[in-house]
Coordinates of C-alpha atoms and ligand atoms in Angstrom, one line a residue:
X3 CA -11.9 -6.3 -40.2
X4 CA -14.3 -4.8 -37.7
X5 CA -13.3 -5.0 -34.0
X6 CA -15.6 -6.6 -31.5
X7 CA -17.2 -4.0 -29.1
X8 CA -16.3 -3.9 -25.5
X9 CA -17.1 -1.7 -22.5
X10 CA -14.2 -0.8 -20.2
X11 CA -15.6 0.2 -16.8
X12 CA -13.1 2.3 -15.0
X13 CA -13.1 2.5 -11.2
X14 CA -12.7 5.8 -9.5
X15 CA -10.9 6.5 -7.3
X16 CA -8.0 4.3 -8.5
X17 CA -4.2 4.5 -8.6
X18 CA -1.8 6.8 -6.7
X19 CA -2.8 7.8 -3.1
X20 CA -1.4 10.8 -1.3
X21 CA 1.2 8.7 0.6
X22 CA 2.6 7.3 -2.6
X23 CA 2.6 10.6 -4.3
X24 CA 4.6 12.1 -1.4
X25 CA 7.0 9.2 -1.2
X26 CA 7.9 9.4 -4.9
X27 CA 8.3 13.2 -4.7
X28 CA 10.7 12.7 -1.7
X29 CA 13.0 10.6 -3.8
X30 CA 12.9 13.0 -6.8
X31 CA 13.5 16.0 -4.6
X32 CA 16.3 14.2 -2.7
X33 CA 18.1 13.5 -6.1
X34 CA 17.6 17.2 -7.0
X35 CA 19.0 18.4 -3.7
X36 CA 21.9 16.0 -3.1
X37 CA 22.5 14.6 -6.6
X38 CA 22.8 10.9 -7.5
X39 CA 23.1 8.3 -6.1
X40 CA 20.4 8.5 -3.5
X41 CA 19.8 5.2 -1.6
X42 CA 16.3 4.0 -0.9
X43 CA 15.7 1.3 1.7
X44 CA 13.1 -1.1 0.2
X45 CA 11.1 -0.3 -3.0
X46 CA 9.8 3.2 -2.3
X47 CA 6.3 1.9 -3.3
X48 CA 5.6 -1.6 -4.6
X49 CA 5.6 -0.9 -8.3
X50 CA 8.3 -2.0 -10.8
X51 CA 7.5 0.8 -13.2
X52 CA 7.9 3.5 -10.5
X53 CA 11.1 1.9 -9.1
X54 CA 12.7 1.5 -12.6
X55 CA 11.9 5.2 -13.4
X56 CA 13.5 6.4 -10.2
X57 CA 16.5 4.1 -10.7
X58 CA 17.0 5.8 -14.1
X59 CA 17.1 9.2 -12.3
X60 CA 19.7 8.0 -9.8
X61 CA 18.0 6.1 -7.0
X62 CA 19.7 2.9 -5.7
X63 CA 17.3 0.4 -4.1
X64 CA 18.6 -1.8 -1.3
X65 CA 16.8 -3.9 1.3
X66 CA 18.9 -3.1 4.4
X67 CA 20.8 -0.1 5.7
X68 CA 24.1 -1.9 5.8
X69 CA 24.0 -2.0 2.0
X70 CA 24.2 1.8 1.9
X71 CA 27.5 3.8 2.2
X72 CA 27.4 6.2 5.2
X73 CA 28.2 9.2 3.1
X74 CA 25.1 9.2 0.9
X75 CA 21.5 10.1 1.9
X76 CA 19.1 7.2 2.4
X77 CA 15.2 7.3 2.2
X78 CA 12.9 5.0 4.0
X79 CA 10.0 3.6 2.0
X80 CA 6.3 4.6 2.3
X81 CA 5.6 1.4 4.2
X82 CA 7.4 2.6 7.3
X83 CA 10.4 1.1 9.3
X84 CA 11.0 -0.3 12.7
X85 CA 12.5 2.1 15.3
X86 CA 15.8 0.2 15.0
X87 CA 16.3 1.5 11.4
X88 CA 16.5 5.3 12.0
X89 CA 18.4 4.5 15.3
X90 CA 21.0 2.7 13.2
X91 CA 21.1 5.5 10.6
X92 CA 21.8 7.9 13.5
X93 CA 24.5 5.7 14.9
X94 CA 26.2 5.6 11.5
X95 CA 25.7 9.4 11.2
X96 CA 23.8 9.1 7.9
X97 CA 21.5 11.7 6.4
X98 CA 18.1 10.1 6.0
X99 CA 14.6 11.1 5.0
X100 CA 11.6 9.2 6.2
X101 CA 9.0 8.7 3.4
X102 CA 6.7 6.7 5.6
X103 CA 3.1 7.7 4.8
X104 CA 1.7 9.9 7.5
X105 CA -1.2 7.5 7.9
X106 CA 1.2 4.7 8.7
X107 CA 3.1 7.0 11.1
X108 CA -0.3 7.7 12.8
X109 CA -0.6 3.9 13.5
X110 CA 3.0 3.9 14.9
X111 CA 2.0 6.7 17.3
X112 CA -1.2 4.9 18.4
X113 CA 0.9 1.8 19.2
X114 CA 3.4 3.9 21.3
X115 CA 0.6 5.6 23.1
X116 CA -1.1 2.4 24.1
X117 CA 2.2 0.9 25.1
X118 CA 2.9 3.9 27.3
X119 CA -0.4 3.3 29.0
X120 CA 0.7 -0.3 29.8
X121 CA -1.4 -2.1 27.2
X122 CA -0.2 -5.0 25.1
X123 CA -0.9 -4.6 21.4
X124 CA -2.6 -6.9 18.9
X125 CA -1.8 -6.0 15.3
X126 CA -4.0 -7.2 12.5
X127 CA -1.7 -7.5 9.5
X128 CA 0.2 -9.8 7.1
X129 CA 3.3 -11.5 8.5
X130 CA 6.5 -10.4 6.7
X131 CA 4.9 -7.4 5.0
X132 CA 7.2 -4.3 5.5
X133 CA 4.4 -2.2 7.0
X134 CA 3.7 -4.9 9.6
X135 CA 7.4 -5.3 10.3
X136 CA 7.8 -1.5 10.7
X137 CA 4.7 -1.1 12.9
X138 CA 5.5 -4.0 15.1
X139 CA 9.0 -2.7 15.3
X140 CA 7.8 0.5 17.1
X141 CA 7.6 -1.5 20.3
X142 CA 9.9 -3.9 22.1
X143 CA 9.8 -7.6 21.1
X144 CA 6.7 -9.4 22.5
X145 CA 4.7 -6.2 23.0
X146 CA 2.8 -6.6 19.7
X147 CA 1.0 -9.9 18.9
X148 CA 0.2 -10.5 15.2
X149 CA -3.1 -11.9 14.0
X150 CA -3.7 -12.5 10.3
X151 CA -7.1 -14.3 10.4
X152 CA -10.1 -14.8 12.5
X153 CA -8.8 -18.3 13.4
X154 CA -5.6 -16.7 14.8
X155 CA -7.7 -14.8 17.4
X156 CA -8.6 -18.1 19.1
X157 CA -5.0 -19.0 19.8
X158 CA -3.8 -15.6 21.1
X159 CA -2.2 -15.7 24.5
X160 CA -1.9 -12.2 25.8
X161 CA -0.2 -11.3 29.1
X162 CA -3.4 -9.8 30.5
X163 CA -6.7 -10.1 28.5
X164 CA -8.0 -7.0 30.3
X165 CA -5.2 -4.8 29.1
X166 CA -5.1 -5.0 25.3
X167 CA -5.4 -2.7 22.4
X168 CA -5.4 -3.4 18.6
X169 CA -4.0 -1.7 15.6
X170 CA -4.1 -2.7 11.9
X171 CA -2.1 -2.5 8.7
X172 CA -3.5 0.3 6.5
X173 CA -4.0 -1.8 3.3
X174 CA -6.2 -4.7 4.5
X175 CA -9.5 -5.9 3.2
X176 CA -12.2 -3.8 5.0
X177 CA -14.6 -6.8 5.1
X178 CA -12.1 -9.4 6.3
X179 CA -10.8 -7.0 9.0
X180 CA -14.3 -6.3 10.3
X181 CA -14.6 -10.0 11.0
X182 CA -11.2 -10.2 12.8
X183 CA -12.1 -7.1 14.9
X184 CA -15.4 -8.7 15.8
X185 CA -13.6 -11.9 16.9
X186 CA -11.2 -9.9 19.0
X187 CA -14.0 -8.0 20.7
X188 CA -15.9 -11.2 21.3
X189 CA -12.9 -12.9 23.0
X190 CA -11.5 -9.8 24.7
X191 CA -14.4 -7.5 25.5
X192 CA -12.0 -5.0 27.2
X193 CA -9.8 -4.5 24.1
X194 CA -9.6 -1.0 22.9
X195 CA -8.8 0.4 19.4
X196 CA -9.7 2.8 16.7
X197 CA -13.3 3.4 15.9
X198 CA -13.2 0.7 13.2
X199 CA -9.6 -0.1 12.2
X200 CA -6.6 1.7 10.8
X201 CA -7.3 1.0 7.1
X202 CA -6.6 4.3 5.2
X203 CA -9.0 6.3 3.1
X204 CA -7.3 5.3 -0.2
X205 CA -7.6 1.5 0.6
X206 CA -11.2 1.9 1.6
X207 CA -12.2 4.0 -1.4
X208 CA -10.5 1.7 -4.0
X209 CA -12.2 -1.3 -2.5
X210 CA -15.6 0.5 -2.5
X211 CA -15.1 1.4 -6.2
X212 CA -14.3 -2.2 -7.1
X213 CA -17.5 -3.3 -5.3
X214 CA -19.5 -1.0 -7.5
X215 CA -18.1 -2.1 -10.8
X216 CA -17.5 -5.9 -10.1
X217 CA -21.1 -6.9 -10.5
X218 CA -21.3 -5.2 -13.9
X219 CA -18.1 -6.7 -15.3
X220 CA -17.4 -10.1 -17.0
X221 CA -13.8 -9.7 -16.0
X222 CA -11.8 -7.3 -13.9
X223 CA -8.1 -6.2 -14.1
X224 CA -6.2 -4.6 -11.3
X225 CA -3.0 -2.9 -12.3
X226 CA -0.5 -3.5 -9.5
X227 CA 2.4 -5.6 -8.4
X228 CA 2.4 -9.1 -6.8
X229 CA 4.0 -7.6 -3.6
X230 CA 1.5 -4.8 -3.4
X231 CA -0.9 -5.6 -0.5
X232 CA -3.6 -3.1 -1.4
X233 CA -3.6 -4.1 -5.0
X234 CA -4.0 -7.8 -4.2
X235 CA -6.9 -7.0 -1.9
X236 CA -8.7 -5.3 -4.9
X237 CA -8.5 -8.6 -6.8
X238 CA -10.0 -10.5 -3.8
X239 CA -12.8 -7.9 -3.4
X240 CA -13.7 -8.2 -7.1
X241 CA -13.9 -12.0 -6.8
X242 CA -15.9 -11.7 -3.5
X243 CA -18.4 -9.6 -5.4
X244 CA -19.0 -12.2 -8.1
X245 CA -16.4 -11.3 -10.7
X246 CA -14.7 -14.7 -11.0
X247 CA -12.1 -13.6 -13.5
X248 CA -10.3 -10.9 -11.6
X249 CA -6.5 -10.6 -12.2
X250 CA -3.6 -8.6 -11.1
X251 CA -1.5 -7.3 -14.1
X252 CA 1.7 -5.3 -13.8
X253 CA 1.1 -3.6 -17.2
X254 CA -0.5 -4.2 -20.6
X255 CA 1.9 -6.9 -21.8
X256 CA 0.8 -9.1 -18.9
X257 CA -2.9 -9.3 -20.0
X258 CA -4.0 -12.8 -21.0
X259 CA -6.1 -11.9 -24.1
X260 CA -7.2 -15.5 -24.7
X261 CA -8.8 -15.6 -21.2
X262 CA -10.8 -12.5 -22.1
X263 CA -12.2 -14.0 -25.3
X264 CA -16.0 -13.4 -25.5
X265 CA -16.2 -10.8 -22.7
X266 CA -18.2 -7.7 -23.3
X267 CA -17.5 -5.6 -20.2
X268 CA -14.1 -5.4 -18.4
X269 CA -13.6 -3.6 -15.1
X270 CA -10.4 -1.8 -14.7
X271 CA -8.7 -0.3 -11.6
X272 CA -5.2 0.3 -10.3
X273 CA -3.7 -0.2 -6.8
X274 CA -2.4 2.8 -4.8
X275 CA 1.1 2.3 -6.1
X276 CA 0.3 2.0 -9.8
X277 CA 0.7 5.1 -12.0
X278 CA -2.1 6.4 -14.2
X279 CA 0.2 6.0 -17.3
X280 CA -0.1 2.3 -16.9
X281 CA -3.9 2.6 -16.9
X282 CA -3.6 4.6 -20.2
X283 CA -1.4 1.9 -21.6
X284 CA -3.9 -0.8 -20.8
X285 CA -6.8 1.2 -22.3
X286 CA -4.7 1.7 -25.5
X287 CA -4.0 -2.1 -25.6
X288 CA -7.8 -2.7 -25.4
X289 CA -8.4 -0.1 -28.2
X290 CA -6.0 -2.0 -30.4
X291 CA -8.2 -5.1 -30.2
X292 CA -11.7 -3.9 -29.5
X293 CA -14.1 -1.1 -30.4
X294 CA -13.9 0.3 -26.8
X295 CA -16.5 2.4 -24.9
X296 CA -15.1 3.8 -21.7
X297 CA -17.4 4.2 -18.8
X298 CA -16.2 5.6 -15.4
X299 CA -17.9 4.7 -12.1
X300 CA -17.0 7.2 -9.4
X301 CA -17.9 6.2 -5.8
X302 CA -15.8 8.9 -4.0
X303 CA -13.8 12.0 -4.7
X304 CA -10.4 12.4 -3.0
X305 CA -8.5 15.6 -2.2
X306 CA -5.9 14.4 0.3
X307 CA -2.4 15.8 -0.1
X308 CA 0.6 15.4 2.2
X309 CA 3.5 17.8 2.5
X310 CA 7.1 16.6 1.8
X311 CA 9.5 16.9 4.8
X312 CA 10.9 20.4 5.5
X313 CA 14.5 19.3 4.8
X314 CA 13.5 18.9 1.2
X315 CA 11.3 22.0 1.0
X316 CA 14.1 24.4 2.0
X317 CA 16.4 25.7 -0.7
X318 CA 19.5 23.5 -1.2
Ligands
0JX416 O1 1.9 -3.5 -0.2 P1 1.2 -2.2 0.1 O2 -0.1 -2.1 -0.4 O3 1.3 -1.8 1.6 O4 2.2 -1.0 -0.6 P2 2.2 -0.4 -2.0 O5 1.6 -1.2 -3.1 O6 3.6 0.1 -2.2 O7 1.2 0.9 -1.8 C1 1.6 2.1 -1.4 C2 2.2 2.1 0.0 C3 1.2 1.8 1.0 C4 1.5 2.0 2.3 O8 0.5 1.9 3.2
SF4_417 FE1 -0.8 6.1 3.0 FE2 -3.0 4.7 2.5 FE3 -1.4 5.3 0.5 FE4 -0.6 3.5 2.3 S1 -2.3 3.3 0.8 S2 0.6 5.2 1.4 S3 -1.5 4.4 4.2 S4 -2.5 6.8 1.8

Protein backbone atom coordinates (compact mmCIF):
# COMPACT_ATOMS: atom_id res chain seq x y z
CA UNK A 1 0.00 0.00 0.00
CA UNK A 2 1.38 3.43 -0.87
CA UNK A 3 1.72 5.85 1.99
CA UNK A 4 0.18 9.32 1.80
CA UNK A 5 2.73 12.07 1.34
CA UNK A 6 3.41 14.58 4.10
CA UNK A 7 5.87 17.42 4.63
CA UNK A 8 7.44 17.77 8.06
CA UNK A 9 8.54 21.35 8.63
CA UNK A 10 11.28 21.34 11.23
CA UNK A 11 11.86 24.49 13.24
CA UNK A 12 15.43 25.59 13.90
CA UNK A 13 16.59 26.40 16.49
CA UNK A 14 14.72 23.85 18.62
CA UNK A 15 15.47 21.63 21.60
CA UNK A 16 18.29 21.85 24.12
CA UNK A 17 19.57 25.29 25.10
CA UNK A 18 22.95 26.01 26.67
CA UNK A 19 21.53 26.10 30.20
CA UNK A 20 19.93 22.67 29.85
CA UNK A 21 23.03 21.18 28.30
CA UNK A 22 25.13 22.48 31.21
CA UNK A 23 22.66 21.32 33.88
CA UNK A 24 22.56 17.76 32.52
CA UNK A 25 26.38 17.68 32.26
CA UNK A 26 26.61 18.80 35.89
CA UNK A 27 24.56 15.79 37.03
CA UNK A 28 26.54 13.39 34.84
CA UNK A 29 29.88 14.80 36.02
CA UNK A 30 28.81 14.75 39.66
CA UNK A 31 27.95 11.04 39.35
CA UNK A 32 31.34 10.47 37.75
CA UNK A 33 33.17 12.40 40.46
CA UNK A 34 31.33 11.30 43.61
CA UNK A 35 29.59 8.09 42.49
CA UNK A 36 25.90 7.25 42.93
CA UNK A 37 23.59 8.27 44.43
CA UNK A 38 23.68 11.97 43.61
CA UNK A 39 20.62 13.86 44.79
CA UNK A 40 18.94 16.43 42.55
CA UNK A 41 16.52 18.96 44.02
CA UNK A 42 13.60 19.17 41.55
CA UNK A 43 13.71 17.74 38.00
CA UNK A 44 17.07 18.97 36.65
CA UNK A 45 15.09 20.13 33.59
CA UNK A 46 11.41 19.53 32.92
CA UNK A 47 11.66 16.43 30.79
CA UNK A 48 10.72 12.87 31.78
CA UNK A 49 13.09 11.24 29.29
CA UNK A 50 16.06 13.25 30.62
CA UNK A 51 15.11 12.63 34.25
CA UNK A 52 14.59 8.88 33.69
CA UNK A 53 17.95 8.58 31.87
CA UNK A 54 19.79 10.32 34.73
CA UNK A 55 17.95 8.24 37.30
CA UNK A 56 19.26 5.13 35.57
CA UNK A 57 22.80 6.51 35.95
CA UNK A 58 22.36 7.07 39.69
CA UNK A 59 20.57 10.40 40.20
CA UNK A 60 17.83 10.56 42.84
CA UNK A 61 15.24 13.30 42.30
CA UNK A 62 13.60 14.95 45.30
CA UNK A 63 11.53 18.11 45.72
CA UNK A 64 13.04 19.45 48.93
CA UNK A 65 16.42 19.44 50.61
CA UNK A 66 15.13 17.68 53.73
CA UNK A 67 14.56 14.58 51.59
CA UNK A 68 18.34 14.30 50.99
CA UNK A 69 20.82 12.68 53.36
CA UNK A 70 23.46 15.17 54.51
CA UNK A 71 26.35 12.93 53.48
CA UNK A 72 25.59 12.88 49.72
CA UNK A 73 26.03 15.75 47.24
CA UNK A 74 22.93 17.54 46.00
CA UNK A 75 22.42 19.50 42.77
CA UNK A 76 19.99 22.40 42.37
CA UNK A 77 18.01 22.36 39.12
CA UNK A 78 18.47 24.67 36.09
CA UNK A 79 15.46 26.76 37.15
CA UNK A 80 17.22 28.26 40.17
CA UNK A 81 16.50 28.23 43.88
CA UNK A 82 15.58 30.73 46.59
CA UNK A 83 18.46 31.96 48.75
CA UNK A 84 17.10 29.89 51.64
CA UNK A 85 18.01 26.65 49.81
CA UNK A 86 21.84 26.99 49.63
CA UNK A 87 21.69 28.59 53.09
CA UNK A 88 20.04 25.45 54.44
CA UNK A 89 22.52 23.21 52.58
CA UNK A 90 25.37 25.15 54.20
CA UNK A 91 23.74 24.86 57.62
CA UNK A 92 23.49 21.09 57.10
CA UNK A 93 27.13 21.08 55.89
CA UNK A 94 26.15 19.41 52.59
CA UNK A 95 28.14 19.39 49.37
CA UNK A 96 26.02 21.05 46.70
CA UNK A 97 26.41 22.11 43.07
CA UNK A 98 24.18 24.82 41.69
CA UNK A 99 23.00 23.99 38.15
CA UNK A 100 20.96 27.20 37.86
CA UNK A 101 21.30 28.50 34.30
CA UNK A 102 23.64 31.52 34.23
CA UNK A 103 20.89 33.48 32.47
CA UNK A 104 18.56 32.84 35.43
CA UNK A 105 21.36 33.77 37.87
CA UNK A 106 21.75 37.02 35.94
CA UNK A 107 18.12 37.88 36.79
CA UNK A 108 18.79 37.00 40.46
CA UNK A 109 21.70 39.46 40.44
CA UNK A 110 19.55 42.18 38.81
CA UNK A 111 16.95 41.76 41.57
CA UNK A 112 19.60 42.05 44.28
CA UNK A 113 21.11 45.14 42.68
CA UNK A 114 17.76 46.95 42.49
CA UNK A 115 16.96 45.92 46.06
CA UNK A 116 20.31 47.29 47.24
CA UNK A 117 19.37 50.58 45.57
CA UNK A 118 16.16 50.68 47.62
CA UNK A 119 13.74 49.70 44.82
CA UNK A 120 10.82 47.33 45.21
CA UNK A 121 10.64 44.70 42.46
CA UNK A 122 7.83 43.60 40.18
CA UNK A 123 8.37 40.15 38.71
CA UNK A 124 6.53 39.09 35.56
CA UNK A 125 6.21 35.33 35.81
CA UNK A 126 4.00 32.33 36.49
CA UNK A 127 2.94 31.74 40.11
CA UNK A 128 4.24 28.45 41.48
CA UNK A 129 6.82 27.88 38.74
CA UNK A 130 10.20 26.93 40.29
CA UNK A 131 12.03 29.73 38.46
CA UNK A 132 9.58 32.33 39.81
CA UNK A 133 9.85 30.88 43.31
CA UNK A 134 13.66 30.91 43.06
CA UNK A 135 13.91 34.43 41.69
CA UNK A 136 11.40 35.90 44.16
CA UNK A 137 13.27 34.06 46.89
CA UNK A 138 16.41 36.11 46.25
CA UNK A 139 14.86 38.95 48.22
CA UNK A 140 13.02 39.15 51.54
CA UNK A 141 9.26 38.48 51.65
CA UNK A 142 7.21 41.39 50.24
CA UNK A 143 10.09 42.86 48.23
CA UNK A 144 8.98 41.19 44.97
CA UNK A 145 5.41 41.64 43.70
CA UNK A 146 4.30 39.05 41.12
CA UNK A 147 2.28 39.89 38.00
CA UNK A 148 1.13 37.19 35.60
CA UNK A 149 -1.10 39.18 33.25
CA UNK A 150 -1.79 42.72 32.04
CA UNK A 151 -4.89 42.73 34.26
CA UNK A 152 -2.69 42.08 37.34
CA UNK A 153 -0.86 45.36 36.71
CA UNK A 154 -4.01 47.35 37.51
CA UNK A 155 -4.27 45.88 41.01
CA UNK A 156 -0.61 46.25 42.06
CA UNK A 157 -0.10 48.14 45.29
CA UNK A 158 3.59 49.04 45.51
CA UNK A 159 5.12 50.75 48.55
CA UNK A 160 6.22 53.72 46.42
CA UNK A 161 5.22 53.91 42.72
CA UNK A 162 8.27 56.11 42.09
CA UNK A 163 10.75 53.49 43.31
CA UNK A 164 10.07 50.33 41.32
CA UNK A 165 12.00 48.00 39.00
CA UNK A 166 10.85 44.94 37.05
CA UNK A 167 12.36 41.58 36.18
CA UNK A 168 10.89 38.60 34.31
CA UNK A 169 10.97 34.82 34.11
CA UNK A 170 13.27 33.74 31.26
CA UNK A 171 10.80 31.46 29.47
CA UNK A 172 7.78 33.71 28.93
CA UNK A 173 5.92 34.52 25.74
CA UNK A 174 7.78 37.44 24.11
CA UNK A 175 4.54 38.95 22.81
CA UNK A 176 2.48 38.62 26.01
CA UNK A 177 5.36 40.02 28.08
CA UNK A 178 5.68 43.07 25.83
CA UNK A 179 2.03 43.84 26.66
CA UNK A 180 2.61 43.46 30.41
CA UNK A 181 5.75 45.63 30.30
CA UNK A 182 3.83 48.31 28.40
CA UNK A 183 1.05 48.22 31.03
CA UNK A 184 3.64 48.54 33.82
CA UNK A 185 5.31 51.51 32.13
CA UNK A 186 1.94 53.18 31.52
CA UNK A 187 0.89 52.86 35.16
CA UNK A 188 4.36 53.44 36.71
CA UNK A 189 6.31 55.71 34.36
CA UNK A 190 9.31 55.75 36.73
CA UNK A 191 9.71 51.95 36.72
CA UNK A 192 13.12 50.76 35.59
CA UNK A 193 14.10 47.42 34.08
CA UNK A 194 16.04 45.63 31.38
CA UNK A 195 16.03 46.98 27.80
CA UNK A 196 13.02 44.75 26.96
CA UNK A 197 12.62 41.91 29.50
CA UNK A 198 14.73 38.99 30.80
CA UNK A 199 13.47 36.38 28.32
CA UNK A 200 16.54 34.40 27.23
CA UNK A 201 17.97 33.96 23.75
CA UNK A 202 16.79 30.33 23.53
CA UNK A 203 13.18 31.13 24.43
CA UNK A 204 13.14 34.03 21.96
CA UNK A 205 14.70 32.03 19.13
CA UNK A 206 12.40 29.01 19.56
CA UNK A 207 9.33 31.25 19.51
CA UNK A 208 10.60 33.09 16.40
CA UNK A 209 11.15 29.78 14.60
CA UNK A 210 7.60 28.65 15.44
CA UNK A 211 6.25 31.95 14.12
CA UNK A 212 8.00 31.23 10.82
CA UNK A 213 6.65 27.70 10.37
CA UNK A 214 3.15 27.96 11.91
CA UNK A 215 1.53 29.72 8.91
CA UNK A 216 2.80 26.97 6.56
CA UNK A 217 1.62 24.07 8.73
CA UNK A 218 -1.80 22.39 8.98
CA UNK A 219 -0.79 21.11 12.41
CA UNK A 220 2.19 21.65 14.72
CA UNK A 221 3.70 19.43 17.37
CA UNK A 222 5.93 20.67 20.19
CA UNK A 223 7.98 17.99 21.89
CA UNK A 224 8.02 18.89 25.56
CA UNK A 225 6.58 18.19 28.99
CA UNK A 226 3.36 19.61 30.46
CA UNK A 227 5.37 21.29 33.26
CA UNK A 228 7.84 22.89 30.81
CA UNK A 229 6.98 26.58 30.64
CA UNK A 230 9.02 27.35 27.52
CA UNK A 231 7.52 24.36 25.65
CA UNK A 232 3.96 25.36 26.50
CA UNK A 233 4.65 28.87 25.24
CA UNK A 234 5.62 27.39 21.85
CA UNK A 235 2.18 25.77 21.56
CA UNK A 236 0.52 29.11 22.33
CA UNK A 237 2.71 30.92 19.80
CA UNK A 238 1.76 28.41 17.08
CA UNK A 239 -1.96 28.85 17.84
CA UNK A 240 -1.60 32.64 17.90
CA UNK A 241 -0.06 32.44 14.41
CA UNK A 242 -3.06 30.64 12.99
CA UNK A 243 -2.09 27.00 13.46
CA UNK A 244 -5.19 25.84 15.34
CA UNK A 245 -4.06 22.27 15.87
CA UNK A 246 -0.90 22.79 17.94
CA UNK A 247 -0.16 20.18 20.58
CA UNK A 248 2.44 19.35 23.18
CA UNK A 249 3.68 15.75 22.98
CA UNK A 250 6.10 14.08 25.39
CA UNK A 251 7.29 11.67 22.69
CA UNK A 252 6.07 9.75 19.62
CA UNK A 253 3.65 7.47 21.45
CA UNK A 254 1.59 10.50 22.53
CA UNK A 255 0.79 11.63 18.99
CA UNK A 256 -2.92 11.53 18.20
CA UNK A 257 -2.73 10.14 14.64
CA UNK A 258 -6.48 10.33 14.08
CA UNK A 259 -6.42 14.07 14.75
CA UNK A 260 -3.77 14.39 12.02
CA UNK A 261 -5.85 12.61 9.35
CA UNK A 262 -5.84 14.57 6.09
CA UNK A 263 -3.04 16.98 7.00
CA UNK A 264 -0.31 17.55 4.41
CA UNK A 265 2.19 19.71 6.31
CA UNK A 266 3.10 19.28 9.99
CA UNK A 267 5.34 21.69 11.88
CA UNK A 268 7.69 20.16 14.42
CA UNK A 269 9.74 21.73 17.19
CA UNK A 270 11.04 20.87 20.65
CA UNK A 271 11.21 22.84 23.88
CA UNK A 272 14.55 23.79 25.45
CA UNK A 273 14.45 20.73 27.74
CA UNK A 274 13.56 18.14 25.06
CA UNK A 275 16.42 16.04 23.62
CA UNK A 276 16.94 15.71 19.86
CA UNK A 277 16.62 11.91 20.12
CA UNK A 278 12.88 12.49 20.73
CA UNK A 279 12.67 14.61 17.57
CA UNK A 280 14.28 11.72 15.65
CA UNK A 281 11.79 9.33 17.22
CA UNK A 282 8.84 11.49 16.11
CA UNK A 283 10.22 11.79 12.56
CA UNK A 284 10.62 7.99 12.43
CA UNK A 285 7.00 7.55 13.60
CA UNK A 286 5.83 9.83 10.76
CA UNK A 287 7.95 7.88 8.26
CA UNK A 288 6.20 4.65 9.36
CA UNK A 289 2.86 6.15 8.32
CA UNK A 290 3.65 8.66 5.57
CA UNK A 291 5.94 9.26 2.64
CA UNK A 292 7.76 12.08 4.43
CA UNK A 293 9.65 15.06 3.02
CA UNK A 294 11.58 16.94 5.70
CA UNK A 295 12.05 20.67 5.27
CA UNK A 296 13.99 22.74 7.84
CA UNK A 297 13.25 26.41 8.41
CA UNK A 298 16.12 28.08 10.22
CA UNK A 299 15.50 31.54 11.65
CA UNK A 300 18.65 31.89 13.79
CA UNK A 301 21.92 30.13 14.52
CA UNK A 302 23.02 29.55 18.11
CA UNK A 303 26.51 29.11 19.47
CA UNK A 304 26.00 29.76 23.18
CA UNK A 305 27.83 27.43 25.58
CA UNK A 306 28.15 27.62 29.36
CA UNK A 307 31.02 26.19 31.40
CA UNK A 308 30.29 23.70 34.17
CA UNK A 309 31.31 24.82 37.71
CA UNK A 310 35.00 24.53 38.61
CA UNK A 311 34.41 21.93 41.35
CA UNK A 312 33.43 19.46 38.61
CA UNK A 313 36.12 20.48 36.15
CA UNK A 314 38.97 19.74 38.56
CA UNK A 315 40.28 16.17 38.62
CA UNK A 316 38.51 14.12 41.32
O1 LIG B 1 9.58 25.23 32.71
P1 LIG B 1 10.80 25.83 32.06
O2 LIG B 1 10.61 26.15 30.63
O3 LIG B 1 11.30 27.00 32.85
O4 LIG B 1 11.95 24.76 32.22
P2 LIG B 1 12.45 23.54 31.33
O5 LIG B 1 11.39 22.98 30.47
O6 LIG B 1 13.11 22.60 32.27
O7 LIG B 1 13.52 24.23 30.37
C1 LIG B 1 14.84 24.36 30.68
C2 LIG B 1 15.15 25.14 31.92
C3 LIG B 1 14.80 26.56 31.76
C4 LIG B 1 15.17 27.44 32.67
O8 LIG B 1 15.06 28.75 32.38
FE1 LIG C 1 18.91 29.20 30.43
FE2 LIG C 1 17.16 30.08 28.64
FE3 LIG C 1 17.78 27.54 28.72
FE4 LIG C 1 16.36 28.61 30.70
S1 LIG C 1 15.70 28.34 28.57
S2 LIG C 1 18.05 27.17 30.89
S3 LIG C 1 17.30 30.64 30.78
S4 LIG C 1 19.20 29.22 28.21
